[in-house]
C-alpha cells in the first residue's frame, strides 16, 4: 500500500512541476484579445497574435527579426482597452546583445514598435508602469511607451 501512495504522490508532484513550468513559459502570454507568442526560427523570428504575424504600425511589413537568437516576452501590462507586452530580442552576440519592443494588443488587432536599445544595447533593464505609460530603463537610458509609441 505504501508503494502505491508514494507513486501517486510522485505523479502529483511531477504534474504540479510541469504545470508551474508551463505557466512560466516566456514564449507566449495570454492577453484579453488572444495569445501573443514569440516564435524563434533562424532568420524568421517573429511575434504573433493568435498565430498571425504582427505588423509594424501603418506598414504592410511584418515585424520579422532576422538574426534573433531568441525572442522572449518579458512582462505584460494593461492600459485602458489595450494590453501591452514587452518583447526582448537576444541577438546572441556581444556587440548588441539585447533590443526591446512593445506589442500593443486591443480589439482592433496588434502592432509592434520598432526595437530600441541604449548606446551599448545593454542586457540590464528595468520596466514599470506609471499611470498610462510604461517606463523602460536600459542601461542609463530611459524609454517611455505611451499609446503605441516609444520615445
Short mmCIF file of C-alpha atoms in Angstrom, two decimals:
data_model
loop_
_atom_site.label_atom_id
_atom_site.label_comp_id
_atom_site.label_asym_id
_atom_site.label_seq_id
_atom_site.Cartn_x
_atom_site.Cartn_y
_atom_site.Cartn_z
CA UNK A 1 0.00 0.00 0.00
CA UNK A 2 2.87 2.41 0.81
CA UNK A 3 4.41 1.89 -2.64
CA UNK A 4 1.13 2.87 -4.29
CA UNK A 5 0.87 6.04 -2.16
CA UNK A 6 4.45 7.06 -2.93
CA UNK A 7 3.89 6.53 -6.67
CA UNK A 8 0.70 8.61 -6.52
CA UNK A 9 2.48 11.37 -4.63
CA UNK A 10 5.34 11.33 -7.15
CA UNK A 11 2.87 11.58 -10.05
CA UNK A 12 1.08 14.54 -8.44
CA UNK A 13 4.35 16.35 -7.76
CA UNK A 14 5.51 15.74 -11.34
CA UNK A 15 2.22 17.14 -12.72
CA UNK A 16 2.45 20.22 -10.49
CA UNK A 17 6.05 20.86 -11.53
CA UNK A 18 5.10 20.65 -15.20
CA UNK A 19 2.13 22.99 -14.68
CA UNK A 20 4.34 25.54 -12.93
CA UNK A 21 6.88 25.33 -15.76
CA UNK A 22 4.16 25.83 -18.40
CA UNK A 23 2.91 28.95 -16.60
CA UNK A 24 6.40 30.48 -16.52
CA UNK A 25 6.99 29.97 -20.27
CA UNK A 26 8.33 33.23 -21.72
CA UNK A 27 7.49 32.41 -25.33
CA UNK A 28 3.76 33.14 -25.08
CA UNK A 29 1.37 35.19 -22.99
CA UNK A 30 -2.43 35.23 -22.91
CA UNK A 31 -3.93 38.72 -23.32
CA UNK A 32 -7.57 39.79 -23.22
CA UNK A 33 -7.52 39.59 -27.03
CA UNK A 34 -5.70 36.34 -27.64
CA UNK A 35 -2.36 34.60 -27.44
CA UNK A 36 0.80 36.63 -28.15
CA UNK A 37 3.70 34.32 -28.99
CA UNK A 38 7.41 34.80 -29.67
CA UNK A 39 8.42 32.43 -32.46
CA UNK A 40 12.20 32.00 -32.71
CA UNK A 41 13.21 30.45 -36.02
CA UNK A 42 16.62 31.08 -37.59
CA UNK A 43 16.25 34.06 -39.93
CA UNK A 44 12.48 34.25 -39.41
CA UNK A 45 11.87 35.09 -35.75
CA UNK A 46 8.62 36.98 -35.24
CA UNK A 47 5.88 37.86 -32.77
CA UNK A 48 2.37 36.62 -33.47
CA UNK A 49 -1.17 37.19 -32.21
CA UNK A 50 -3.30 34.05 -32.41
CA UNK A 51 -0.79 32.57 -34.86
CA UNK A 52 -0.72 35.56 -37.26
CA UNK A 53 2.44 37.71 -37.57
CA UNK A 54 2.21 41.19 -36.10
CA UNK A 55 3.00 44.16 -38.39
CA UNK A 56 4.62 47.49 -37.63
CA UNK A 57 2.07 50.36 -37.31
CA UNK A 58 0.97 51.90 -40.63
CA UNK A 59 3.06 49.39 -42.56
CA UNK A 60 2.33 46.27 -44.56
CA UNK A 61 5.63 44.79 -43.35
CA UNK A 62 5.52 42.17 -40.67
CA UNK A 63 7.92 42.59 -37.79
CA UNK A 64 10.40 39.83 -38.62
CA UNK A 65 13.53 39.77 -36.54
CA UNK A 66 16.02 38.21 -38.91
CA UNK A 67 19.02 37.37 -36.76
CA UNK A 68 17.46 36.94 -33.34
CA UNK A 69 18.98 34.11 -31.41
CA UNK A 70 15.86 34.16 -29.24
CA UNK A 71 12.78 36.23 -28.52
CA UNK A 72 11.07 36.37 -25.16
CA UNK A 73 8.00 38.05 -23.76
CA UNK A 74 9.23 39.67 -20.57
CA UNK A 75 6.25 41.42 -19.00
CA UNK A 76 2.60 42.22 -19.67
CA UNK A 77 0.74 45.42 -18.81
CA UNK A 78 -2.83 46.70 -19.20
CA UNK A 79 -3.56 50.32 -20.05
CA UNK A 80 -7.19 51.16 -20.75
CA UNK A 81 -8.52 48.95 -23.53
CA UNK A 82 -5.06 47.69 -24.56
CA UNK A 83 -2.69 45.01 -23.33
CA UNK A 84 1.00 45.74 -23.81
CA UNK A 85 3.75 43.11 -23.87
CA UNK A 86 7.48 43.82 -23.60
CA UNK A 87 9.43 41.78 -26.18
CA UNK A 88 13.15 41.17 -25.75
CA UNK A 89 15.28 40.17 -28.71
CA UNK A 90 18.51 38.44 -27.79
CA UNK A 91 20.91 38.51 -30.72
CA UNK A 92 23.27 36.02 -29.13
CA UNK A 93 26.15 38.38 -29.81
CA UNK A 94 28.26 40.63 -27.63
CA UNK A 95 28.19 43.90 -29.62
CA UNK A 96 24.45 44.42 -29.16
CA UNK A 97 23.00 41.56 -27.14
CA UNK A 98 19.51 42.92 -26.45
CA UNK A 99 16.89 45.13 -28.07
CA UNK A 100 13.40 45.83 -26.78
CA UNK A 101 9.99 46.29 -28.43
CA UNK A 102 6.43 46.68 -27.21
CA UNK A 103 3.43 44.84 -28.64
CA UNK A 104 0.11 46.63 -28.27
CA UNK A 105 -2.95 44.38 -28.44
CA UNK A 106 -6.54 45.62 -28.44
CA UNK A 107 -9.89 44.90 -30.11
CA UNK A 108 -8.52 46.27 -33.42
CA UNK A 109 -5.59 43.81 -33.52
CA UNK A 110 -1.92 44.14 -32.66
CA UNK A 111 1.08 46.28 -33.59
CA UNK A 112 4.71 46.22 -32.53
CA UNK A 113 7.11 49.12 -32.01
CA UNK A 114 10.49 49.31 -33.72
CA UNK A 115 13.22 47.91 -31.44
CA UNK A 116 15.00 50.26 -29.04
CA UNK A 117 18.23 49.91 -27.06
CA UNK A 118 20.71 52.09 -25.23
CA UNK A 119 24.02 53.06 -26.84
CA UNK A 120 25.54 49.76 -25.76
CA UNK A 121 22.47 47.52 -26.30
CA UNK A 122 22.59 46.62 -22.62
CA UNK A 123 21.01 43.44 -21.34
CA UNK A 124 20.36 45.13 -17.99
CA UNK A 125 16.88 46.62 -17.86
CA UNK A 126 14.02 47.57 -15.54
CA UNK A 127 10.44 48.07 -16.64
CA UNK A 128 7.49 49.50 -14.72
CA UNK A 129 4.12 51.09 -15.30
CA UNK A 130 3.43 54.65 -14.25
CA UNK A 131 -0.19 55.57 -14.91
CA UNK A 132 -0.85 55.37 -18.66
CA UNK A 133 2.78 54.92 -19.65
CA UNK A 134 5.41 52.24 -19.33
CA UNK A 135 8.94 53.21 -18.35
CA UNK A 136 11.78 51.07 -19.68
CA UNK A 137 15.25 51.73 -18.29
CA UNK A 138 18.02 50.14 -20.36
CA UNK A 139 21.48 50.77 -19.02
CA UNK A 140 21.50 54.52 -18.38
CA UNK A 141 18.86 55.34 -21.00
CA UNK A 142 15.13 55.73 -20.28
CA UNK A 143 12.38 55.00 -22.82
CA UNK A 144 8.72 55.87 -22.33
CA UNK A 145 5.97 53.86 -24.02
CA UNK A 146 2.61 55.55 -24.46
CA UNK A 147 -0.23 54.98 -26.97
CA UNK A 148 1.81 52.60 -29.15
CA UNK A 149 4.90 54.84 -29.34
CA UNK A 150 8.30 54.69 -27.66
CA UNK A 151 10.23 57.88 -27.02
#
